[in-house]
Short mmCIF file of C-alpha atoms in Angstrom, two decimals:
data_model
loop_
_atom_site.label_atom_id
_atom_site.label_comp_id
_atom_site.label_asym_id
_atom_site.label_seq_id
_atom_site.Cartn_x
_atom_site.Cartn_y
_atom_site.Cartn_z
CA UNK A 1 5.56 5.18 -12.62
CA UNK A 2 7.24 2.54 -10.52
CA UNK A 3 7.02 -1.35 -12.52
CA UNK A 4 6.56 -4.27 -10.16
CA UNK A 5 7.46 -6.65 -12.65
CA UNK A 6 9.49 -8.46 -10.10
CA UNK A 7 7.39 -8.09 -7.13
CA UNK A 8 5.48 -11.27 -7.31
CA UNK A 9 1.95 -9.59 -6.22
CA UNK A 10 -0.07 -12.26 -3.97
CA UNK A 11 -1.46 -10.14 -1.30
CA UNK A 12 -2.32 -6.66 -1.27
CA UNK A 13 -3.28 -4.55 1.69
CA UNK A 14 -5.50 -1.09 1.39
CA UNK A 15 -5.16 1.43 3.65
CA UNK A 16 -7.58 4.27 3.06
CA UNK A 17 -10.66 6.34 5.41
CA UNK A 18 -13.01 6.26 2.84
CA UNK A 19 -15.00 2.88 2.37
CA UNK A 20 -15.64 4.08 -1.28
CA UNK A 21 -12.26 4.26 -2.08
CA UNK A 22 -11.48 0.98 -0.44
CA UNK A 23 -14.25 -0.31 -2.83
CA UNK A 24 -13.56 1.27 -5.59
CA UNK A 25 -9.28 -0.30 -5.19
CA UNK A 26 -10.71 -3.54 -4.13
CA UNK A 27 -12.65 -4.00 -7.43
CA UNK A 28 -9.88 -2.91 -9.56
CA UNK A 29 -7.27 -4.84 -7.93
CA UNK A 30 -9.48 -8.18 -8.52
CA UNK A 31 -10.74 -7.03 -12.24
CA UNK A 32 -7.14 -6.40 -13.06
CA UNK A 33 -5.92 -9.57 -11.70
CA UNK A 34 -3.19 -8.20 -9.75
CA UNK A 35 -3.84 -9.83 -6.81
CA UNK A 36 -7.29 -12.31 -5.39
CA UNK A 37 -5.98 -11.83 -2.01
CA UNK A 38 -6.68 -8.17 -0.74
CA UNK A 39 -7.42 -7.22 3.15
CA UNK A 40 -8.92 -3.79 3.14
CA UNK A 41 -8.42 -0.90 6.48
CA UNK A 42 -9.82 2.02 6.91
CA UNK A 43 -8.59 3.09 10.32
CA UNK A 44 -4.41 2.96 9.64
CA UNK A 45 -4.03 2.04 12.97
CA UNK A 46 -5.94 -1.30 12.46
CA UNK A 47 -3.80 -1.69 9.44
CA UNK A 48 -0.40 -1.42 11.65
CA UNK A 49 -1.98 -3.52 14.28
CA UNK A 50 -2.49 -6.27 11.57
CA UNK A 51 1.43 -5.88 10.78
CA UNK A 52 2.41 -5.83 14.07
CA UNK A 53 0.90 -8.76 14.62
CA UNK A 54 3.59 -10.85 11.97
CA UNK A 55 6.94 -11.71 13.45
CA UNK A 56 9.61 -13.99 12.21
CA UNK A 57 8.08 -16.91 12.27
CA UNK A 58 4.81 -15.80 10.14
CA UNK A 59 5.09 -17.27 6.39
CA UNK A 60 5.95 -14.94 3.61
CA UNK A 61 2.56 -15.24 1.75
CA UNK A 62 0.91 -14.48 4.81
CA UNK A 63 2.12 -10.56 4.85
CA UNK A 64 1.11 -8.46 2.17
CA UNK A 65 3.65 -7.79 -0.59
CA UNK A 66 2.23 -4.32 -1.57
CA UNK A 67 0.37 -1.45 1.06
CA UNK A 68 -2.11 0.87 -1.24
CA UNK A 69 -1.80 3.64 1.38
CA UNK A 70 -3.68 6.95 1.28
CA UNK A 71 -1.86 10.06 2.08
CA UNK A 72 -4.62 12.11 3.38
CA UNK A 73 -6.54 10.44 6.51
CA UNK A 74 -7.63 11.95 9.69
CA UNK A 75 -5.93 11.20 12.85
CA UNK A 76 -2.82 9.11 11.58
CA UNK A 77 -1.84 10.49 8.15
CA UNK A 78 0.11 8.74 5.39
CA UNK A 79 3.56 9.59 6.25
CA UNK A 80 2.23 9.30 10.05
CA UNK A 81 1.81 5.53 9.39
CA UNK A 82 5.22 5.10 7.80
CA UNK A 83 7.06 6.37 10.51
CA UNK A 84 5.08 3.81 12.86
CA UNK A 85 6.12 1.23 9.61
CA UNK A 86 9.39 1.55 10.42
CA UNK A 87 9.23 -0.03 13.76
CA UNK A 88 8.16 -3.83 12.27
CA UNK A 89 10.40 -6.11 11.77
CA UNK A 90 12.58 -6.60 9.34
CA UNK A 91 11.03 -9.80 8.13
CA UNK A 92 7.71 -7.61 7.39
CA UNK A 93 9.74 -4.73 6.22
CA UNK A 94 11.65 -6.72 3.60
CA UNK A 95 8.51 -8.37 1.78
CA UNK A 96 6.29 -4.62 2.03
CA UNK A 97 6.56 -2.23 -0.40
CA UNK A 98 4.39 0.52 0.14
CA UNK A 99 2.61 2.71 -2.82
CA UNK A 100 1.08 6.11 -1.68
CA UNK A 101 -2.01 7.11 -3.33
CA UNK A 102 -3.20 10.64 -3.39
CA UNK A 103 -6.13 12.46 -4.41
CA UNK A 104 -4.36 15.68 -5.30
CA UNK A 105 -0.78 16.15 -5.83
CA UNK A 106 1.16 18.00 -3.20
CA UNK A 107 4.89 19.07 -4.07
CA UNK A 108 5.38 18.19 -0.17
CA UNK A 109 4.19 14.81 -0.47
CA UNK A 110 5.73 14.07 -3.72
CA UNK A 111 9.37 14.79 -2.20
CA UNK A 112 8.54 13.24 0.97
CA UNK A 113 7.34 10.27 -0.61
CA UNK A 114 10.48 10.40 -2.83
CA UNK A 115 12.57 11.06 0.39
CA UNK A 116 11.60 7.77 2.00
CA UNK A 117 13.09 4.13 1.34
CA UNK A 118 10.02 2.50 1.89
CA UNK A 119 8.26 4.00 -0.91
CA UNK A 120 8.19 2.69 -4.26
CA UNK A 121 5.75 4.81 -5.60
CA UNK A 122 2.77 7.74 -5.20
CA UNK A 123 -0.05 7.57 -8.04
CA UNK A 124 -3.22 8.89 -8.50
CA UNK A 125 -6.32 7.72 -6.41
CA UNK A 126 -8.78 5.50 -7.15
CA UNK A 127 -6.68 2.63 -9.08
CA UNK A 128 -7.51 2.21 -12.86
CA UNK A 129 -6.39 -0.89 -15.25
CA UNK A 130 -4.19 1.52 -16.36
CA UNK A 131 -2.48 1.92 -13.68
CA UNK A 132 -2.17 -1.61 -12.77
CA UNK A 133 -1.66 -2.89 -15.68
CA UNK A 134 1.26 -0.81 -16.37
CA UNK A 135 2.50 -1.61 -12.58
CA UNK A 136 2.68 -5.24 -13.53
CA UNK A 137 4.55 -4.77 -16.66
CA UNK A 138 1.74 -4.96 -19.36
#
């Protein structure tokens, strides 16, 4: 398990198909008190329309420092949307780091996860404390 320790956590993105999921992350995320400021997608698409909308010029707190994306979504998968990631800037790039969460654990998508720089992590979906908590160092 990745530690974010020094990943100063002030706004989170989700990025999952299933509005119970989203729910689920969103409530954890807040009851953990890893981050108050969390903007929720469930079409990834939307999501990298969002980033694509931040260019130089946009503040730092305004772009999310950590993307809670799930792996397995219909029409633009996971690793789908990281490949379209890797078109935004370098401003956006630099501040993102992007966690993959899975509902099942696929060899595949453990080494491509592992494979790609953008990736700091894949863990188990929904979120627990657990989980967070031991993301932010506690």
């Amino acid at each position: 398990m990745m530690t974010i320790e020094n990943i100063k956590t002030t706004k989170v993105m989700l990025v999952d198909d299933s509005d119970t999921d989203l729910f689920i992350n969103e409530t954890m995320i807040k009851y953990a008190h890893f981050s108050e400021n969390v903007i929720s997608f469930t079409s990834p698409t939307k999501a990298l329309e969002h980033l694509k909308s931040f260019n130089e010029s946009t503040p730092l707190e305004e772009i999310p420092d950590i993307i809670f994306l799930d792996i397995n979504m219909p029409l633009l998968n996971g690793f789908e949307f990281i490949r379209e990631y890797q078109h935004l800037s370098k401003h956006v790039k630099d501040k993102c780091n992007i966690v993959l969460l899975s509902s099942t654990f696929n060899v595949n998508d453990i080494q491509k996860g592992s494979e790609n720089k953008d990736v700091v992590g894949l863990i188990a979906k929904p979120l627990t404390l657990e989980v967070l908590n031991e993301m932010m160092g506690k």
